[in-house]
C-alpha atoms as a PDB file:
ATOM      1  CA  MET A   1     -17.898   3.524-128.470  1.00  0.00           C
ATOM      2  CA  GLN A   2     -18.740   6.567-126.179  1.00  0.00           C
ATOM      3  CA  LYS A   3     -22.269   5.689-126.256  1.00  0.00           C
ATOM      4  CA  LEU A   4     -21.643   2.063-125.567  1.00  0.00           C
ATOM      5  CA  GLU A   5     -19.310   3.082-122.734  1.00  0.00           C
ATOM      6  CA  ALA A   6     -22.127   5.264-121.306  1.00  0.00           C
ATOM      7  CA  ALA A   7     -24.608   2.505-121.551  1.00  0.00           C
ATOM      8  CA  ALA A   8     -22.391   0.133-120.016  1.00  0.00           C
ATOM      9  CA  ALA A   9     -21.672   2.382-117.121  1.00  0.00           C
ATOM     10  CA  ARG A  10     -25.583   2.835-116.520  1.00  0.00           C
ATOM     11  CA  LEU A  11     -25.886  -0.881-116.655  1.00  0.00           C
ATOM     12  CA  ALA A  12     -23.028  -1.571-114.165  1.00  0.00           C
ATOM     13  CA  ALA A  13     -24.754   1.022-111.723  1.00  0.00           C
ATOM     14  CA  THR A  14     -28.212  -0.757-111.809  1.00  0.00           C
ATOM     15  CA  PRO A  15     -29.168  -2.353-108.584  1.00  0.00           C
ATOM     16  CA  GLU A  16     -30.287  -6.076-108.986  1.00  0.00           C
ATOM     17  CA  ALA A  17     -33.663  -7.340-107.672  1.00  0.00           C
ATOM     18  CA  LYS A  18     -33.385  -9.882-104.890  1.00  0.00           C
ATOM     19  CA  GLY A  19     -34.564 -13.522-105.232  1.00  0.00           C
ATOM     20  CA  ARG A  20     -33.530 -17.141-105.040  1.00  0.00           C
ATOM     21  CA  TYR A  21     -34.382 -17.896-108.631  1.00  0.00           C
ATOM     22  CA  TRP A  22     -32.920 -16.227-111.949  1.00  0.00           C
ATOM     23  CA  ARG A  23     -34.972 -16.627-115.062  1.00  0.00           C
ATOM     24  CA  ARG A  24     -34.735 -15.410-118.576  1.00  0.00           C
ATOM     25  CA  ASP A  25     -37.547 -15.540-121.323  1.00  0.00           C
ATOM     26  CA  ILE A  26     -36.470 -15.052-124.885  1.00  0.00           C
ATOM     27  CA  GLU A  27     -38.889 -14.729-127.890  1.00  0.00           C
ATOM     28  CA  GLU A  28     -37.126 -16.406-130.751  1.00  0.00           C
ATOM     29  CA  VAL A  29     -38.167 -15.359-134.267  1.00  0.00           C
ATOM     30  CA  MET A  30     -37.025 -16.830-137.514  1.00  0.00           C
ATOM     31  CA  ARG A  31     -38.054 -16.106-141.059  1.00  0.00           C
ATOM     32  CA  THR A  32     -37.981 -19.109-143.362  1.00  0.00           C
ATOM     33  CA  LYS A  33     -40.095 -20.900-145.913  1.00  0.00           C
ATOM     34  CA  ASP A  34     -42.346 -24.082-145.438  1.00  0.00           C
ATOM     35  CA  ASP A  35     -42.855 -26.835-147.986  1.00  0.00           C
ATOM     36  CA  LEU A  36     -45.397 -24.792-149.840  1.00  0.00           C
ATOM     37  CA  TYR A  37     -42.993 -21.899-150.324  1.00  0.00           C
ATOM     38  CA  TYR A  38     -44.808 -19.360-148.324  1.00  0.00           C
ATOM     39  CA  ARG A  39     -42.454 -16.792-146.649  1.00  0.00           C
ATOM     40  CA  VAL A  40     -43.092 -17.742-143.027  1.00  0.00           C
ATOM     41  CA  GLU A  41     -42.102 -16.151-139.706  1.00  0.00           C
ATOM     42  CA  GLU A  42     -41.939 -18.709-136.710  1.00  0.00           C
ATOM     43  CA  ARG A  43     -42.093 -17.711-133.128  1.00  0.00           C
ATOM     44  CA  ALA A  44     -41.311 -19.644-130.125  1.00  0.00           C
ATOM     45  CA  MET A  45     -40.598 -18.944-126.385  1.00  0.00           C
ATOM     46  CA  GLU A  46     -37.260 -20.187-124.916  1.00  0.00           C
ATOM     47  CA  VAL A  47     -36.973 -20.015-121.139  1.00  0.00           C
ATOM     48  CA  LEU A  48     -33.923 -20.754-118.760  1.00  0.00           C
ATOM     49  CA  ALA A  49     -34.162 -20.552-115.122  1.00  0.00           C
ATOM     50  CA  LEU A  50     -31.752 -21.327-112.171  1.00  0.00           C
ATOM     51  CA  GLY A  51     -32.359 -21.786-108.631  1.00  0.00           C
ATOM     52  CA  PRO A  52     -30.908 -22.793-105.195  1.00  0.00           C
ATOM     53  CA  ASP A  53     -29.423 -26.125-104.785  1.00  0.00           C
ATOM     54  CA  ARG A  54     -28.167 -26.076-108.324  1.00  0.00           C
ATOM     55  CA  GLU A  55     -31.821 -26.505-109.838  1.00  0.00           C
ATOM     56  CA  VAL A  56     -32.026 -25.535-113.461  1.00  0.00           C
ATOM     57  CA  TYR A  57     -34.989 -25.290-115.661  1.00  0.00           C
ATOM     58  CA  GLY A  58     -35.245 -25.032-119.443  1.00  0.00           C
ATOM     59  CA  TRP A  59     -37.921 -25.287-122.044  1.00  0.00           C
ATOM     60  CA  ARG A  60     -38.905 -24.234-125.626  1.00  0.00           C
ATOM     61  CA  GLU A  61     -42.630 -23.527-126.376  1.00  0.00           C
ATOM     62  CA  PRO A  62     -43.843 -22.958-130.017  1.00  0.00           C
ATOM     63  CA  ILE A  63     -45.969 -20.005-130.464  1.00  0.00           C
ATOM     64  CA  SER A  64     -46.978 -19.362-134.152  1.00  0.00           C
ATOM     65  CA  SER A  65     -46.104 -19.795-137.715  1.00  0.00           C
ATOM     66  CA  LYS A  66     -47.550 -17.497-140.385  1.00  0.00           C
ATOM     67  CA  PRO A  67     -46.719 -15.793-143.431  1.00  0.00           C
ATOM     68  CA  TYR A  68     -45.089 -12.245-142.921  1.00  0.00           C
ATOM     69  CA  THR A  69     -45.297 -10.702-146.485  1.00  0.00           C
ATOM     70  CA  ALA A  70     -48.482  -9.593-148.288  1.00  0.00           C
ATOM     71  CA  GLY A  71     -47.946 -11.939-151.072  1.00  0.00           C
ATOM     72  CA  GLY A  72     -47.265 -14.879-148.910  1.00  0.00           C
ATOM     73  CA  LEU A  73     -50.473 -14.139-146.908  1.00  0.00           C
ATOM     74  CA  LYS A  74     -52.619 -13.879-149.971  1.00  0.00           C
ATOM     75  CA  ALA A  75     -51.200 -17.216-151.320  1.00  0.00           C
ATOM     76  CA  TRP A  76     -51.854 -18.993-148.009  1.00  0.00           C
ATOM     77  CA  ARG A  77     -55.344 -17.733-147.732  1.00  0.00           C
ATOM     78  CA  ARG A  78     -55.940 -18.782-151.372  1.00  0.00           C
ATOM     79  CA  ASP A  79     -54.818 -22.225-150.450  1.00  0.00           C
ATOM     80  CA  GLY A  80     -57.390 -22.425-147.627  1.00  0.00           C
ATOM     81  CA  SER A  81     -55.245 -21.167-144.635  1.00  0.00           C
ATOM     82  CA  PRO A  82     -53.403 -24.459-143.881  1.00  0.00           C
ATOM     83  CA  ARG A  83     -52.050 -24.979-140.560  1.00  0.00           C
ATOM     84  CA  LEU A  84     -48.345 -24.100-140.474  1.00  0.00           C
ATOM     85  CA  CYS A  85     -46.248 -25.821-137.791  1.00  0.00           C
ATOM     86  CA  PRO A  86     -44.428 -25.418-135.362  1.00  0.00           C
ATOM     87  CA  ALA A  87     -47.078 -23.612-133.559  1.00  0.00           C
ATOM     88  CA  ARG A  88     -49.341 -23.803-130.478  1.00  0.00           C
ATOM     89  CA  GLY A  89     -51.709 -26.813-130.704  1.00  0.00           C
ATOM     90  CA  CYS A  90     -49.688 -28.494-133.641  1.00  0.00           C
ATOM     91  CA  ASP A  91     -48.786 -31.342-131.284  1.00  0.00           C
ATOM     92  CA  LYS A  92     -51.155 -31.615-128.233  1.00  0.00           C
ATOM     93  CA  ASN A  93     -49.059 -34.221-126.637  1.00  0.00           C
ATOM     94  CA  MET A  94     -45.915 -32.023-126.538  1.00  0.00           C
ATOM     95  CA  PRO A  95     -46.813 -28.323-125.972  1.00  0.00           C
ATOM     96  CA  ALA A  96     -43.190 -27.622-124.688  1.00  0.00           C
ATOM     97  CA  TYR A  97     -40.100 -29.553-124.782  1.00  0.00           C
ATOM     98  CA  SER A  98     -36.492 -29.148-123.660  1.00  0.00           C
ATOM     99  CA  SER A  99     -34.304 -27.651-126.298  1.00  0.00           C
ATOM    100  CA  ALA A 100     -30.754 -28.008-124.703  1.00  0.00           C
ATOM    101  CA  ASP A 101     -28.683 -30.052-122.370  1.00  0.00           C
ATOM    102  CA  LEU A 102     -29.406 -28.393-118.982  1.00  0.00           C
ATOM    103  CA  ASP A 103     -26.140 -29.658-117.695  1.00  0.00           C
ATOM    104  CA  LEU A 104     -24.491 -26.994-120.075  1.00  0.00           C
ATOM    105  CA  ALA A 105     -26.736 -24.101-118.821  1.00  0.00           C
ATOM    106  CA  LEU A 106     -23.707 -22.095-117.308  1.00  0.00           C
ATOM    107  CA  GLU A 107     -20.980 -23.144-119.927  1.00  0.00           C
ATOM    108  CA  LEU A 108     -19.463 -19.933-121.327  1.00  0.00           C
ATOM    109  CA  ALA A 109     -16.978 -21.796-123.824  1.00  0.00           C
ATOM    110  CA  ASP A 110     -15.039 -25.031-124.202  1.00  0.00           C
ATOM    111  CA  GLY A 111     -13.359 -25.772-120.941  1.00  0.00           C
ATOM    112  CA  LEU A 112     -15.063 -22.735-119.151  1.00  0.00           C
ATOM    113  CA  LYS A 113     -18.142 -23.868-117.131  1.00  0.00           C
ATOM    114  CA  PRO A 114     -18.271 -21.776-113.880  1.00  0.00           C
ATOM    115  CA  THR A 115     -20.601 -22.562-111.018  1.00  0.00           C
ATOM    116  CA  LEU A 116     -23.276 -19.863-110.357  1.00  0.00           C
ATOM    117  CA  THR A 117     -21.297 -18.615-107.302  1.00  0.00           C
ATOM    118  CA  GLU A 118     -18.084 -18.404-109.648  1.00  0.00           C
ATOM    119  CA  LEU A 119     -20.087 -16.718-112.354  1.00  0.00           C
ATOM    120  CA  ARG A 120     -21.369 -14.298-109.756  1.00  0.00           C
ATOM    121  CA  SER A 121     -17.871 -13.523-108.569  1.00  0.00           C
ATOM    122  CA  LEU A 122     -16.246 -12.661-112.073  1.00  0.00           C
ATOM    123  CA  PRO A 123     -14.483  -9.227-112.285  1.00  0.00           C
ATOM    124  CA  LYS A 124     -16.513  -6.151-113.361  1.00  0.00           C
ATOM    125  CA  GLU A 125     -13.589  -4.398-115.157  1.00  0.00           C
ATOM    126  CA  PRO A 126     -12.801  -5.434-118.494  1.00  0.00           C
ATOM    127  CA  ALA A 127      -9.088  -5.967-118.312  1.00  0.00           C
ATOM    128  CA  ALA A 128      -9.478  -8.027-115.141  1.00  0.00           C
ATOM    129  CA  LEU A 129     -12.359 -10.009-116.635  1.00  0.00           C
ATOM    130  CA  ARG A 130     -10.342 -10.783-119.766  1.00  0.00           C
ATOM    131  CA  ALA A 131      -7.538 -12.009-117.511  1.00  0.00           C
ATOM    132  CA  ARG A 132      -9.911 -14.285-115.238  1.00  0.00           C
ATOM    133  CA  LEU A 133     -11.495 -15.777-118.349  1.00  0.00           C
ATOM    134  CA  LEU A 134      -8.368 -16.556-120.191  1.00  0.00           C
ATOM    135  CA  GLU A 135      -7.161 -18.608-117.151  1.00  0.00           C
ATOM    136  CA  SER A 136      -9.463 -21.251-118.432  1.00  0.00           C
ATOM    137  CA  HIS A 137      -8.311 -21.227-122.045  1.00  0.00           C
ATOM    138  CA  ASP A 138      -6.680 -24.306-123.247  1.00  0.00           C
ATOM    139  CA  ALA A 139      -5.488 -23.940-126.997  1.00  0.00           C
ATOM    140  CA  GLN A 140      -5.308 -27.653-127.566  1.00  0.00           C
ATOM    141  CA  VAL A 141      -8.928 -27.943-126.563  1.00  0.00           C
ATOM    142  CA  ALA A 142     -10.522 -24.548-127.387  1.00  0.00           C
ATOM    143  CA  GLY A 143      -8.554 -23.354-130.376  1.00  0.00           C
ATOM    144  CA  ALA A 144      -7.842 -19.610-131.074  1.00  0.00           C
ATOM    145  CA  ARG A 145      -7.584 -17.536-127.877  1.00  0.00           C
ATOM    146  CA  GLU A 146      -9.310 -14.285-129.059  1.00  0.00           C
ATOM    147  CA  GLU A 147     -12.187 -16.175-130.859  1.00  0.00           C
ATOM    148  CA  TRP A 148     -12.543 -18.173-127.723  1.00  0.00           C
ATOM    149  CA  LEU A 149     -12.643 -15.072-125.554  1.00  0.00           C
ATOM    150  CA  ALA A 150     -15.210 -13.317-127.636  1.00  0.00           C
ATOM    151  CA  GLY A 151     -17.625 -16.380-127.465  1.00  0.00           C
ATOM    152  CA  ALA A 152     -17.385 -16.451-123.690  1.00  0.00           C
ATOM    153  CA  ALA A 153     -17.869 -12.798-123.329  1.00  0.00           C
ATOM    154  CA  SER A 154     -20.881 -13.183-125.743  1.00  0.00           C
ATOM    155  CA  ARG A 155     -22.496 -15.891-123.414  1.00  0.00           C
ATOM    156  CA  LEU A 156     -21.745 -13.592-120.444  1.00  0.00           C
ATOM    157  CA  VAL A 157     -23.954 -10.811-121.584  1.00  0.00           C
ATOM    158  CA  ASP A 158     -27.271 -12.729-121.138  1.00  0.00           C
ATOM    159  CA  SER A 159     -26.132 -14.750-118.092  1.00  0.00           C
ATOM    160  CA  PRO A 160     -26.940 -14.575-114.363  1.00  0.00           C
ATOM    161  CA  ALA A 161     -23.691 -12.616-114.023  1.00  0.00           C
ATOM    162  CA  THR A 162     -23.847  -9.165-112.119  1.00  0.00           C
ATOM    163  CA  PRO A 163     -24.416  -6.103-114.045  1.00  0.00           C
ATOM    164  CA  GLY A 164     -21.045  -4.974-113.483  1.00  0.00           C
ATOM    165  CA  THR A 165     -19.636  -8.068-115.124  1.00  0.00           C
ATOM    166  CA  ARG A 166     -21.978  -8.082-118.044  1.00  0.00           C
ATOM    167  CA  ALA A 167     -21.164  -4.340-118.695  1.00  0.00           C
ATOM    168  CA  ALA A 168     -17.437  -5.341-118.715  1.00  0.00           C
ATOM    169  CA  ALA A 169     -18.343  -8.111-121.190  1.00  0.00           C
ATOM    170  CA  TYR A 170     -19.845  -5.550-123.464  1.00  0.00           C
ATOM    171  CA  LEU A 171     -16.561  -3.564-123.576  1.00  0.00           C
ATOM    172  CA  LEU A 172     -14.447  -6.696-123.835  1.00  0.00           C
ATOM    173  CA  LEU A 173     -16.467  -7.683-126.908  1.00  0.00           C
ATOM    174  CA  ALA A 174     -16.337  -4.126-128.371  1.00  0.00           C
ATOM    175  CA  ARG A 175     -12.579  -4.532-128.657  1.00  0.00           C
ATOM    176  CA  ALA A 176     -12.510  -8.036-129.852  1.00  0.00           C
ATOM    177  CA  PRO A 177     -11.259  -8.667-133.575  1.00  0.00           C
ATOM    178  CA  GLY A 178     -13.993  -8.511-136.258  1.00  0.00           C
ATOM    179  CA  ILE A 179     -16.490  -6.708-133.953  1.00  0.00           C
ATOM    180  CA  GLU A 180     -17.695  -3.081-134.355  1.00  0.00           C
ATOM    181  CA  VAL A 181     -20.056  -0.920-132.397  1.00  0.00           C
ATOM    182  CA  VAL A 182     -22.869   0.386-134.666  1.00  0.00           C
ATOM    183  CA  ASP A 183     -26.027   2.577-134.128  1.00  0.00           C
ATOM    184  CA  GLY A 184     -29.189   2.214-135.783  1.00  0.00           C
ATOM    185  CA  VAL A 185     -29.773  -1.476-136.371  1.00  0.00           C
ATOM    186  CA  PRO A 186     -32.348  -2.777-138.560  1.00  0.00           C
ATOM    187  CA  GLY A 187     -35.590  -2.625-136.823  1.00  0.00           C
ATOM    188  CA  THR A 188     -37.086  -5.736-138.401  1.00  0.00           C
ATOM    189  CA  PHE A 189     -37.977  -7.384-135.205  1.00  0.00           C
ATOM    190  CA  GLY A 190     -38.428  -4.225-133.171  1.00  0.00           C
ATOM    191  CA  LEU A 191     -34.975  -4.384-131.829  1.00  0.00           C
ATOM    192  CA  ASP A 192     -33.692  -0.619-131.735  1.00  0.00           C
ATOM    193  CA  GLY A 193     -30.302   0.216-130.106  1.00  0.00           C
ATOM    194  CA  LEU A 194     -26.659   0.001-130.054  1.00  0.00           C
ATOM    195  CA  ALA A 195     -25.216  -3.194-131.455  1.00  0.00           C
ATOM    196  CA  LEU A 196     -21.945  -5.011-131.057  1.00  0.00           C
ATOM    197  CA  GLN A 197     -21.777  -6.351-134.708  1.00  0.00           C
ATOM    198  CA  SER A 198     -19.867  -9.354-136.309  1.00  0.00           C
ATOM    199  CA  GLU A 199     -20.174 -11.402-139.108  1.00  0.00           C
ATOM    200  CA  ALA A 200     -22.475 -13.865-137.217  1.00  0.00           C
ATOM    201  CA  GLY A 201     -24.929 -11.049-136.526  1.00  0.00           C
ATOM    202  CA  GLN A 202     -25.467  -8.460-133.735  1.00  0.00           C
ATOM    203  CA  ILE A 203     -26.020  -8.012-129.935  1.00  0.00           C
ATOM    204  CA  VAL A 204     -28.577  -5.227-129.363  1.00  0.00           C
ATOM    205  CA  ILE A 205     -28.212  -2.980-126.292  1.00  0.00           C
ATOM    206  CA  ASP A 206     -30.547  -0.533-124.877  1.00  0.00           C
ATOM    207  CA  ARG A 207     -28.975   3.019-125.330  1.00  0.00           C
ATOM    208  CA  ARG A 208     -30.583   4.418-122.069  1.00  0.00           C
ATOM    209  CA  THR A 209     -30.131   1.446-119.505  1.00  0.00           C
ATOM    210  CA  GLY A 210     -27.511  -0.764-121.056  1.00  0.00           C
ATOM    211  CA  GLN A 211     -29.791  -3.742-120.770  1.00  0.00           C
ATOM    212  CA  LEU A 212     -29.579  -6.344-123.490  1.00  0.00           C
ATOM    213  CA  LEU A 213     -32.565  -6.201-125.790  1.00  0.00           C
ATOM    214  CA  GLY A 214     -31.742  -9.252-127.766  1.00  0.00           C
ATOM    215  CA  ARG A 215     -29.720 -10.509-130.703  1.00  0.00           C
ATOM    216  CA  GLN A 216     -30.250 -10.569-134.677  1.00  0.00           C
ATOM    217  CA  GLY A 217     -28.782 -12.821-137.304  1.00  0.00           C
ATOM    218  CA  LEU A 218     -28.050 -10.904-140.576  1.00  0.00           C
ATOM    219  CA  THR A 219     -27.826 -12.094-144.037  1.00  0.00           C
ATOM    220  CA  PRO A 220     -24.669 -11.324-146.110  1.00  0.00           C
ATOM    221  CA  GLU A 221     -26.685  -8.152-147.483  1.00  0.00           C
ATOM    222  CA  GLY A 222     -27.388  -6.850-143.837  1.00  0.00           C
ATOM    223  CA  ALA A 223     -30.961  -7.913-143.689  1.00  0.00           C
ATOM    224  CA  ALA A 224     -32.282  -9.369-140.360  1.00  0.00           C
ATOM    225  CA  TRP A 225     -33.633 -12.784-140.614  1.00  0.00           C
ATOM    226  CA  ARG A 226     -33.724 -14.194-137.195  1.00  0.00           C
ATOM    227  CA  ALA A 227     -33.776 -12.571-133.768  1.00  0.00           C
ATOM    228  CA  GLU A 228     -33.744 -13.518-129.907  1.00  0.00           C
ATOM    229  CA  ILE A 229     -35.730 -10.816-128.053  1.00  0.00           C
ATOM    230  CA  VAL A 230     -35.340 -10.631-124.398  1.00  0.00           C
ATOM    231  CA  LYS A 231     -38.906 -10.363-123.045  1.00  0.00           C
ATOM    232  CA  LYS A 232     -38.092 -10.809-119.206  1.00  0.00           C
ATOM    233  CA  VAL A 233     -34.935 -11.517-117.341  1.00  0.00           C
ATOM    234  CA  GLY A 234     -33.988 -11.200-113.510  1.00  0.00           C
ATOM    235  CA  TRP A 235     -34.163 -12.437-110.061  1.00  0.00           C
ATOM    236  CA  SER A 236     -37.328 -13.308-108.126  1.00  0.00           C
ATOM    237  CA  GLU A 237     -38.790 -15.565-105.380  1.00  0.00           C
ATOM    238  CA  VAL A 238     -41.126 -17.202-107.981  1.00  0.00           C
ATOM    239  CA  ARG A 239     -40.127 -20.721-108.662  1.00  0.00           C
ATOM    240  CA  PRO A 240     -40.314 -21.679-112.344  1.00  0.00           C
ATOM    241  CA  VAL A 241     -42.972 -24.133-113.465  1.00  0.00           C
ATOM    242  CA  PRO A 242     -42.456 -25.903-116.677  1.00  0.00           C
ATOM    243  CA  PRO A 243     -45.492 -26.442-118.748  1.00  0.00           C
ATOM    244  CA  ALA A 244     -47.337 -29.792-118.265  1.00  0.00           C
ATOM    245  CA  ARG A 245     -45.734 -32.949-119.635  1.00  0.00           C
ATOM    246  CA  CYS A 246     -42.472 -31.221-120.521  1.00  0.00           C
ATOM    247  CA  VAL A 247     -39.801 -34.044-120.417  1.00  0.00           C
ATOM    248  CA  ARG A 248     -36.369 -33.316-118.989  1.00  0.00           C
ATOM    249  CA  CYS A 249     -37.178 -29.497-118.414  1.00  0.00           C
ATOM    250  CA  GLU A 250     -35.824 -29.656-114.750  1.00  0.00           C
ATOM    251  CA  ALA A 251     -32.411 -30.905-113.759  1.00  0.00           C
ATOM    252  CA  ARG A 252     -29.482 -30.317-111.283  1.00  0.00           C
ATOM    253  CA  LEU A 253     -26.208 -29.088-112.352  1.00  0.00           C
END
């Protein structure tokens, strides 16, 4: 917990780059099996961006599907190295697609969908952030309060909220029921840092900077089988440009 508090303090003190557009690029990795029972690792890039005048952009672009074990790679080559999809080039008419409802880009939890201005104005201290978020909790709509609150804080950590608010969300999550702070997470996908761990998986944080590194899903045995790796995030003056023929990848909130 002391390491997390120190990392959160460094994040809160980090100055933000200036710009009109906020963009987050996440590489999604999932280990599964295809119809031929190779052990396959699928990779895709997920982009979400927000701009002035309530502009929102979002798309998912498949990258690759390939065996990730020595035995699977050998069997795949023995079968003639058949194309495994989804991957680049699998569907030339749809290189990328919108993977989520862009109207929900800023939704943190049921009944809590702030504007970008409201999100940027959230408190930077855990107790005050908790109180502000709970103002939007409706038990008849959203269910259990603490579970709802943890879900909202989990969404906050990789949102366009200020560094101070995101740091407060870490500390809020660390004290949520069923969550523990662990060090030395499984490095299956290259994520190495402190983690906020629950039954659902881990939120992995850089020990030195407090920046979010990504998320990992874990099997009941504790093995990482999927990940969301933060490749790029922040503000700039560069307007996002969705891939060609990407349908419903631009909208207005």
